[in-house]
PDB file of C-alpha atoms in Angstrom:
ATOM      1  CA  MET Y   1      70.616  83.683 115.773  1.00 65.00           C
ATOM      2  CA  ARG Y   2      73.503  85.150 117.158  1.00 67.00           C
ATOM      3  CA  ARG Y   3      76.048  82.063 116.103  1.00 73.00           C
ATOM      4  CA  LEU Y   4      74.832  82.300 112.377  1.00 79.00           C
ATOM      5  CA  LEU Y   5      75.318  86.082 111.917  1.00 79.00           C
ATOM      6  CA  PRO Y   6      78.895  86.429 111.487  1.00 79.00           C
ATOM      7  CA  LEU Y   7      78.257  84.029 108.265  1.00 84.00           C
ATOM      8  CA  LEU Y   8      75.001  85.844 107.229  1.00 87.00           C
ATOM      9  CA  LEU Y   9      76.807  89.408 107.501  1.00 86.00           C
ATOM     10  CA  SER Y  10      79.391  88.006 105.308  1.00 87.00           C
ATOM     11  CA  THR Y  11      77.632  86.359 102.793  1.00 91.00           C
ATOM     12  CA  ALA Y  12      75.203  89.285 102.064  1.00 93.00           C
ATOM     13  CA  PHE Y  13      78.231  91.486 101.915  1.00 91.00           C
ATOM     14  CA  ARG Y  14      80.067  89.245  99.572  1.00 93.00           C
ATOM     15  CA  LEU Y  15      77.053  88.981  97.701  1.00 94.00           C
ATOM     16  CA  ALA Y  16      76.473  93.074  97.577  1.00 94.00           C
ATOM     17  CA  LEU Y  17      79.771  93.021  96.451  1.00 93.00           C
ATOM     18  CA  TRP Y  18      79.105  90.607  93.825  1.00 93.00           C
ATOM     19  CA  CYS Y  19      76.064  92.689  92.419  1.00 93.00           C
ATOM     20  CA  LEU Y  20      77.886  95.980  92.531  1.00 92.00           C
ATOM     21  CA  LEU Y  21      80.703  94.691  90.676  1.00 92.00           C
ATOM     22  CA  THR Y  22      78.526  92.614  87.823  1.00 92.00           C
ATOM     23  CA  SER Y  23      75.590  94.881  88.287  1.00 88.00           C
ATOM     24  CA  ASP Y  24      73.493  92.088  86.513  1.00 86.00           C
ATOM     25  CA  LEU Y  25      70.810  90.407  88.515  1.00 89.00           C
ATOM     26  CA  SER Y  26      69.629  87.570  86.646  1.00 91.00           C
ATOM     27  CA  ARG Y  27      68.661  84.440  88.633  1.00 93.00           C
ATOM     28  CA  LEU Y  28      72.166  82.443  87.824  1.00 94.00           C
ATOM     29  CA  ASN Y  29      73.931  85.295  87.819  1.00 93.00           C
ATOM     30  CA  LEU Y  30      72.707  85.444  91.965  1.00 94.00           C
ATOM     31  CA  LEU Y  31      73.611  81.932  92.263  1.00 95.00           C
ATOM     32  CA  ILE Y  32      77.126  82.064  91.093  1.00 95.00           C
ATOM     33  CA  GLY Y  33      77.959  85.014  93.544  1.00 94.00           C
ATOM     34  CA  LEU Y  34      76.416  83.193  96.768  1.00 94.00           C
ATOM     35  CA  VAL Y  35      78.354  80.368  95.741  1.00 94.00           C
ATOM     36  CA  VAL Y  36      82.188  83.005  95.284  1.00 93.00           C
ATOM     37  CA  ALA Y  37      80.693  84.409  98.443  1.00 92.00           C
ATOM     38  CA  LEU Y  38      80.479  80.890 100.648  1.00 91.00           C
ATOM     39  CA  LEU Y  39      83.626  79.194  98.939  1.00 92.00           C
ATOM     40  CA  LEU Y  40      85.893  82.933  99.902  1.00 90.00           C
ATOM     41  CA  PRO Y  41      87.616  81.580 103.336  1.00 87.00           C
ATOM     42  CA  ARG Y  42      86.076  83.452 106.074  1.00 82.00           C
ATOM     43  CA  ALA Y  43      88.253  83.716 109.450  1.00 77.00           C
ATOM     44  CA  ARG Y  44      87.253  81.901 112.158  1.00 74.00           C
ATOM     45  CA  SER Y  45      84.015  84.149 114.357  1.00 70.00           C
ATOM     46  CA  ARG Y  46      82.649  84.273 117.586  1.00 73.00           C
ATOM     47  CA  PRO Y  47      79.350  85.161 117.984  1.00 75.00           C
ATOM     48  CA  LEU Y  48      78.541  88.879 117.314  1.00 75.00           C
ATOM     49  CA  PRO Y  49      76.302  90.935 119.631  1.00 80.00           C
ATOM     50  CA  VAL Y  50      74.078  92.650 117.100  1.00 81.00           C
ATOM     51  CA  ARG Y  51      72.919  95.912 119.068  1.00 85.00           C
ATOM     52  CA  VAL Y  52      76.647  96.770 119.829  1.00 85.00           C
ATOM     53  CA  LEU Y  53      77.656  95.572 116.149  1.00 84.00           C
ATOM     54  CA  LEU Y  54      74.041  97.857 115.315  1.00 88.00           C
ATOM     55  CA  LYS Y  55      75.224 100.929 117.220  1.00 90.00           C
ATOM     56  CA  ALA Y  56      78.940 100.683 115.685  1.00 88.00           C
ATOM     57  CA  THR Y  57      77.805 100.420 112.302  1.00 90.00           C
ATOM     58  CA  VAL Y  58      75.743 103.565 112.909  1.00 93.00           C
ATOM     59  CA  ARG Y  59      78.011 105.921 114.754  1.00 92.00           C
ATOM     60  CA  GLY Y  60      80.996 104.733 111.612  1.00 91.00           C
ATOM     61  CA  LEU Y  61      78.505 106.550 109.450  1.00 92.00           C
ATOM     62  CA  LEU Y  62      77.498 109.304 111.135  1.00 94.00           C
ATOM     63  CA  ALA Y  63      81.426 109.846 110.760  1.00 92.00           C
ATOM     64  CA  ILE Y  64      81.389 110.932 107.884  1.00 91.00           C
ATOM     65  CA  PRO Y  65      79.544 113.821 107.946  1.00 92.00           C
ATOM     66  CA  GLN Y  66      80.954 114.761 111.087  1.00 93.00           C
ATOM     67  CA  ALA Y  67      84.415 114.169 108.971  1.00 92.00           C
ATOM     68  CA  PHE Y  68      83.638 117.205 106.126  1.00 91.00           C
ATOM     69  CA  ALA Y  69      83.032 119.596 109.230  1.00 92.00           C
ATOM     70  CA  GLU Y  70      86.330 118.836 110.288  1.00 91.00           C
ATOM     71  CA  ALA Y  71      87.893 119.098 107.200  1.00 90.00           C
ATOM     72  CA  LEU Y  72      86.066 122.348 106.507  1.00 90.00           C
ATOM     73  CA  ARG Y  73      87.810 123.287 110.422  1.00 90.00           C
ATOM     74  CA  LEU Y  74      90.841 122.439 109.437  1.00 89.00           C
ATOM     75  CA  VAL Y  75      90.777 124.019 106.026  1.00 87.00           C
ATOM     76  CA  MET Y  76      89.800 127.427 107.647  1.00 87.00           C
ATOM     77  CA  ALA Y  77      92.096 127.298 110.541  1.00 84.00           C
ATOM     78  CA  PRO Y  78      94.818 129.912 110.461  1.00 81.00           C
ATOM     79  CA  ALA Y  79      97.011 127.608 112.657  1.00 85.00           C
ATOM     80  CA  MET Y  80      96.764 123.858 114.403  1.00 86.00           C
ATOM     81  CA  VAL Y  81      97.845 122.961 117.078  1.00 88.00           C
ATOM     82  CA  GLU Y  82      99.160 118.279 117.212  1.00 87.00           C
ATOM     83  CA  ARG Y  83      98.681 115.923 120.667  1.00 87.00           C
ATOM     84  CA  GLU Y  84      98.877 112.498 121.563  1.00 87.00           C
ATOM     85  CA  ASP Y  85      95.027 111.110 123.301  1.00 86.00           C
ATOM     86  CA  SER Y  86      93.965 108.186 123.953  1.00 87.00           C
ATOM     87  CA  GLU Y  87      89.846 106.532 124.180  1.00 85.00           C
ATOM     88  CA  PRO Y  88      88.925 103.626 125.838  1.00 84.00           C
ATOM     89  CA  ALA Y  89      88.153 100.166 123.342  1.00 81.00           C
ATOM     90  CA  THR Y  90      84.740  98.848 123.241  1.00 75.00           C
ATOM     91  CA  ASP Y  91      85.930  95.271 122.792  1.00 71.00           C
ATOM     92  CA  ARG Y  92      89.219  94.146 121.492  1.00 68.00           C
ATOM     93  CA  ALA Y  93      87.918  90.487 121.730  1.00 73.00           C
ATOM     94  CA  LEU Y  94      85.476  90.999 118.388  1.00 80.00           C
ATOM     95  CA  PRO Y  95      88.352  92.020 115.730  1.00 82.00           C
ATOM     96  CA  LEU Y  96      85.118  93.895 113.657  1.00 84.00           C
ATOM     97  CA  LEU Y  97      84.318  96.014 116.419  1.00 86.00           C
ATOM     98  CA  VAL Y  98      87.772  96.970 116.898  1.00 87.00           C
ATOM     99  CA  PHE Y  99      87.873  97.801 113.007  1.00 88.00           C
ATOM    100  CA  LEU Y 100      84.590  99.941 113.083  1.00 90.00           C
ATOM    101  CA  ASP Y 101      86.136 101.942 115.594  1.00 90.00           C
ATOM    102  CA  VAL Y 102      89.481 102.245 113.887  1.00 90.00           C
ATOM    103  CA  PHE Y 103      87.786 103.266 111.219  1.00 92.00           C
ATOM    104  CA  ARG Y 104      85.357 106.152 112.711  1.00 92.00           C
ATOM    105  CA  ILE Y 105      88.549 107.442 113.979  1.00 91.00           C
ATOM    106  CA  THR Y 106      90.549 107.487 111.272  1.00 91.00           C
ATOM    107  CA  LEU Y 107      88.211 108.586 108.951  1.00 91.00           C
ATOM    108  CA  THR Y 108      87.667 112.011 111.073  1.00 90.00           C
ATOM    109  CA  PRO Y 109      91.069 114.469 109.927  1.00 89.00           C
ATOM    110  CA  PHE Y 110      90.824 115.253 113.431  1.00 90.00           C
ATOM    111  CA  THR Y 111      91.989 112.205 114.427  1.00 91.00           C
ATOM    112  CA  ILE Y 112      94.297 109.132 113.616  1.00 91.00           C
ATOM    113  CA  VAL Y 113      94.885 105.995 115.518  1.00 90.00           C
ATOM    114  CA  LEU Y 114      98.094 105.133 116.039  1.00 89.00           C
ATOM    115  CA  GLY Y 115      97.678 101.840 117.830  1.00 86.00           C
ATOM    116  CA  LEU Y 116      96.033  99.908 120.966  1.00 84.00           C
ATOM    117  CA  GLU Y 117      98.083 101.089 124.080  1.00 82.00           C
ATOM    118  CA  ASP Y 118      97.560  99.464 127.646  1.00 77.00           C
ATOM    119  CA  GLY Y 119      97.560  95.614 126.893  1.00 75.00           C
ATOM    120  CA  GLY Y 120      94.323  96.997 124.173  1.00 74.00           C
ATOM    121  CA  ARG Y 121      91.992  98.258 127.058  1.00 81.00           C
ATOM    122  CA  ARG Y 122      92.633 101.973 124.285  1.00 86.00           C
ATOM    123  CA  TYR Y 123      93.450 103.061 121.727  1.00 88.00           C
ATOM    124  CA  ARG Y 124      96.254 105.575 121.445  1.00 89.00           C
ATOM    125  CA  ILE Y 125      95.193 108.461 118.868  1.00 90.00           C
ATOM    126  CA  HIS Y 126      97.273 111.300 117.568  1.00 90.00           C
ATOM    127  CA  THR Y 127      95.116 114.492 116.920  1.00 90.00           C
ATOM    128  CA  LEU Y 128      95.224 117.428 114.598  1.00 89.00           C
ATOM    129  CA  THR Y 129      92.911 120.375 115.975  1.00 88.00           C
ATOM    130  CA  PRO Y 130      92.761 123.905 115.285  1.00 88.00           C
ATOM    131  CA  ALA Y 131      94.418 126.306 117.484  1.00 83.00           C
ATOM    132  CA  SER Y 132      92.254 127.674 119.844  1.00 76.00           C
ATOM    133  CA  LYS Y 133      93.293 131.341 121.347  1.00 65.00           C
ATOM    134  CA  GLU Y 134      95.044 129.736 124.393  1.00 62.00           C
ATOM    135  CA  ASP Y 135      97.428 127.697 121.807  1.00 59.00           C
ATOM    136  CA  SER Y 136      98.549 130.756 119.368  1.00 53.00           C
ATOM    137  CA  GLU Y 137      99.338 133.143 123.013  1.00 52.00           C
ATOM    138  CA  PRO Y 138     102.476 132.605 123.979  1.00 49.00           C
TER     139      PRO Y 138
ATOM    140  CA  MET M   1      66.380 123.166  83.403  1.00 58.00           C
ATOM    141  CA  ALA M   2      66.282 119.916  85.363  1.00 66.00           C
ATOM    142  CA  HIS M   3      69.401 118.250  83.716  1.00 75.00           C
ATOM    143  CA  SER M   4      71.545 121.776  83.854  1.00 87.00           C
ATOM    144  CA  LEU M   5      71.149 122.019  87.228  1.00 89.00           C
ATOM    145  CA  VAL M   6      72.292 118.231  88.032  1.00 90.00           C
ATOM    146  CA  ASP M   7      75.928 119.019  85.821  1.00 91.00           C
ATOM    147  CA  HIS M   8      75.753 122.651  88.242  1.00 93.00           C
ATOM    148  CA  ALA M   9      75.775 120.220  91.285  1.00 93.00           C
ATOM    149  CA  SER M  10      77.801 117.882  89.510  1.00 94.00           C
ATOM    150  CA  ALA M  11      80.579 120.486  88.416  1.00 95.00           C
ATOM    151  CA  VAL M  12      80.363 122.072  92.833  1.00 95.00           C
ATOM    152  CA  LEU M  13      80.808 118.966  93.728  1.00 95.00           C
ATOM    153  CA  LEU M  14      83.874 118.025  91.332  1.00 95.00           C
ATOM    154  CA  GLY M  15      85.683 121.493  92.189  1.00 95.00           C
ATOM    155  CA  ALA M  16      85.433 121.125  95.831  1.00 94.00           C
ATOM    156  CA  GLY M  17      86.753 117.529  96.247  1.00 94.00           C
ATOM    157  CA  LEU M  18      89.968 119.242  93.921  1.00 94.00           C
ATOM    158  CA  VAL M  19      90.114 121.726  96.462  1.00 93.00           C
ATOM    159  CA  LEU M  20      90.607 119.788  99.010  1.00 92.00           C
ATOM    160  CA  TRP M  21      92.894 117.256  96.977  1.00 92.00           C
ATOM    161  CA  PHE M  22      95.611 120.636  96.708  1.00 91.00           C
ATOM    162  CA  TRP M  23      94.996 121.882  99.893  1.00 91.00           C
ATOM    163  CA  GLY M  24      95.949 118.191 101.379  1.00 88.00           C
ATOM    164  CA  THR M  25      98.617 117.148  99.029  1.00 89.00           C
ATOM    165  CA  TRP M  26     100.013 120.250  98.864  1.00 87.00           C
ATOM    166  CA  PRO M  27     101.894 120.236 102.634  1.00 85.00           C
ATOM    167  CA  LEU M  28     103.240 117.240 101.624  1.00 87.00           C
ATOM    168  CA  LEU M  29     106.410 119.252 100.229  1.00 89.00           C
ATOM    169  CA  GLY M  30     106.528 120.828 103.405  1.00 85.00           C
ATOM    170  CA  THR M  31     108.478 120.219 106.551  1.00 86.00           C
ATOM    171  CA  HIS M  32     105.685 119.506 109.030  1.00 86.00           C
ATOM    172  CA  SER M  33     105.727 116.263 110.957  1.00 87.00           C
ATOM    173  CA  TYR M  34     104.509 112.465 109.079  1.00 87.00           C
ATOM    174  CA  LEU M  35     101.554 112.893 111.440  1.00 88.00           C
ATOM    175  CA  ARG M  36     100.242 116.277 110.345  1.00 89.00           C
ATOM    176  CA  LYS M  37     100.809 115.419 106.537  1.00 89.00           C
ATOM    177  CA  LEU M  38      98.927 111.870 106.985  1.00 89.00           C
ATOM    178  CA  HIS M  39      96.014 113.982 108.850  1.00 89.00           C
ATOM    179  CA  ALA M  40      95.635 116.719 105.469  1.00 89.00           C
ATOM    180  CA  LEU M  41      96.382 113.407 103.211  1.00 87.00           C
ATOM    181  CA  SER M  42      92.808 112.491 104.879  1.00 85.00           C
ATOM    182  CA  VAL M  43      91.392 115.285 104.115  1.00 84.00           C
ATOM    183  CA  ALA M  44      92.060 115.105 100.124  1.00 85.00           C
ATOM    184  CA  ASP M  45      92.091 111.221 100.143  1.00 85.00           C
ATOM    185  CA  THR M  46      89.644 110.200 101.676  1.00 89.00           C
ATOM    186  CA  LEU M  47      87.024 113.289 101.658  1.00 92.00           C
ATOM    187  CA  GLY M  48      88.037 114.921  98.379  1.00 92.00           C
ATOM    188  CA  SER M  49      88.107 111.933  96.277  1.00 93.00           C
ATOM    189  CA  LEU M  50      84.309 111.193  97.941  1.00 93.00           C
ATOM    190  CA  LEU M  51      83.568 114.894  96.851  1.00 94.00           C
ATOM    191  CA  MET M  52      84.876 113.682  93.145  1.00 94.00           C
ATOM    192  CA  LEU M  53      83.207 110.646  92.937  1.00 94.00           C
ATOM    193  CA  LEU M  54      79.515 111.935  94.314  1.00 94.00           C
ATOM    194  CA  GLY M  55      80.076 114.270  91.044  1.00 94.00           C
ATOM    195  CA  LEU M  56      80.713 112.236  88.573  1.00 94.00           C
ATOM    196  CA  LEU M  57      77.607 109.794  90.433  1.00 93.00           C
ATOM    197  CA  LEU M  58      75.272 112.480  89.608  1.00 93.00           C
ATOM    198  CA  ARG M  59      77.077 113.152  86.069  1.00 92.00           C
ATOM    199  CA  ILE M  60      77.249 109.750  84.887  1.00 91.00           C
ATOM    200  CA  PRO M  61      74.042 107.946  86.739  1.00 89.00           C
ATOM    201  CA  GLY M  62      74.050 104.851  84.518  1.00 89.00           C
ATOM    202  CA  GLN M  63      77.349 104.046  85.854  1.00 89.00           C
ATOM    203  CA  TRP M  64      76.136 103.909  89.451  1.00 91.00           C
ATOM    204  CA  PRO M  65      76.995 100.179  90.539  1.00 91.00           C
ATOM    205  CA  LEU M  66      80.501 101.001  89.768  1.00 92.00           C
ATOM    206  CA  LEU M  67      80.908 104.145  91.517  1.00 93.00           C
ATOM    207  CA  THR M  68      79.217 102.859  94.566  1.00 93.00           C
ATOM    208  CA  LEU M  69      81.937 100.334  94.687  1.00 93.00           C
ATOM    209  CA  ALA M  70      84.617 102.399  94.046  1.00 93.00           C
ATOM    210  CA  LEU M  71      83.035 104.704  96.662  1.00 92.00           C
ATOM    211  CA  LEU M  72      82.976 101.859  99.430  1.00 92.00           C
ATOM    212  CA  GLY M  73      86.511 100.272  98.414  1.00 92.00           C
ATOM    213  CA  LEU M  74      88.137 104.498  98.530  1.00 92.00           C
ATOM    214  CA  VAL M  75      86.633 105.448 101.766  1.00 92.00           C
ATOM    215  CA  VAL M  76      87.444 101.982 103.675  1.00 91.00           C
ATOM    216  CA  TRP M  77      90.655 101.352 102.004  1.00 92.00           C
ATOM    217  CA  ASN M  78      91.897 104.995 102.770  1.00 91.00           C
ATOM    218  CA  THR M  79      90.639 105.385 106.131  1.00 91.00           C
ATOM    219  CA  ILE M  80      92.326 101.783 106.981  1.00 91.00           C
ATOM    220  CA  PHE M  81      95.577 102.462 104.909  1.00 91.00           C
ATOM    221  CA  GLY M  82      95.978 105.766 107.105  1.00 90.00           C
ATOM    222  CA  TYR M  83      95.966 104.112 110.389  1.00 91.00           C
ATOM    223  CA  VAL M  84      98.101 101.411 108.628  1.00 91.00           C
ATOM    224  CA  LEU M  85     101.047 104.392 107.644  1.00 91.00           C
ATOM    225  CA  ALA M  86      99.956 105.908 111.094  1.00 90.00           C
ATOM    226  CA  ALA M  87     101.097 102.895 113.280  1.00 88.00           C
ATOM    227  CA  CYS M  88     103.998 102.147 111.239  1.00 89.00           C
ATOM    228  CA  SER M  89     105.602 105.754 111.923  1.00 86.00           C
ATOM    229  CA  LEU M  90     106.108 104.049 115.134  1.00 83.00           C
ATOM    230  CA  PRO M  91     109.134 102.720 116.666  1.00 79.00           C
ATOM    231  CA  PRO M  92     108.801  99.162 117.323  1.00 75.00           C
ATOM    232  CA  PRO M  93     107.850  98.172 121.043  1.00 68.00           C
ATOM    233  CA  PRO M  94     110.686  96.412 122.290  1.00 67.00           C
ATOM    234  CA  GLN M  95     110.851  92.686 121.609  1.00 68.00           C
ATOM    235  CA  PRO M  96     111.336  90.523 124.766  1.00 62.00           C
ATOM    236  CA  ALA M  97     114.762  88.293 123.784  1.00 57.00           C
ATOM    237  CA  THR M  98     113.762  85.370 122.151  1.00 56.00           C
ATOM    238  CA  GLU M  99     116.153  81.819 123.048  1.00 51.00           C
ATOM    239  CA  GLN M 100     117.769  82.108 119.423  1.00 52.00           C
ATOM    240  CA  ASP M 101     119.086  85.777 120.086  1.00 50.00           C
ATOM    241  CA  SER M 102     120.642  84.965 124.023  1.00 48.00           C
ATOM    242  CA  ALA M 103     122.353  82.163 122.086  1.00 45.00           C
ATOM    243  CA  PRO M 104     126.192  82.926 122.159  1.00 46.00           C
TER     244      PRO M 104
END
């Protein structure tokens, strides 16, 4: 199952995109979509740990409402501070997980990933947050 | 009644998206740091446009497959493009000298 998961996931994702693009669920169209999904080249991938992947996906989805909250706070903020920060990477061996992490961090307006540091063990992050009282005092 | 309610909700979403757009794109003309402008752009581009697409989704529900596709593409593309621009703003890491470089 773990070995098959990358194939299943990418095929299902491509088929879903195909269905959205054509908005046609007839049997013939589904068949064409399935053939296209299988024929498109795919990256060589390792077995995916399901639990970690699910967790990363849920965190990525939760980042969307959080992004709006942060945007609101930035819009309201009278002053902002920029900083550099870092966060440990979950698992750099799995490109999909790194992608989900980068997506989750960069989506929120407070933080942008600048790259990997420390040999790929940490994300280098640039943050922009509303200034607190201590920051605004000289 | 329900129809006008949906219309109003859609107008509010479109308006809120427009406000975020202007809030995020106006600083581009200023003298702030490059990365600070990128933070503002992620508000304008990603979140503002997301609100607008939701507004459109309420207005023309018949087009939901394409609008959903646009929503997905927009959020993923904008976010990852923001990361690429941020990563490109850093100075390149020092390259180890190759044999060709060291040859006379």
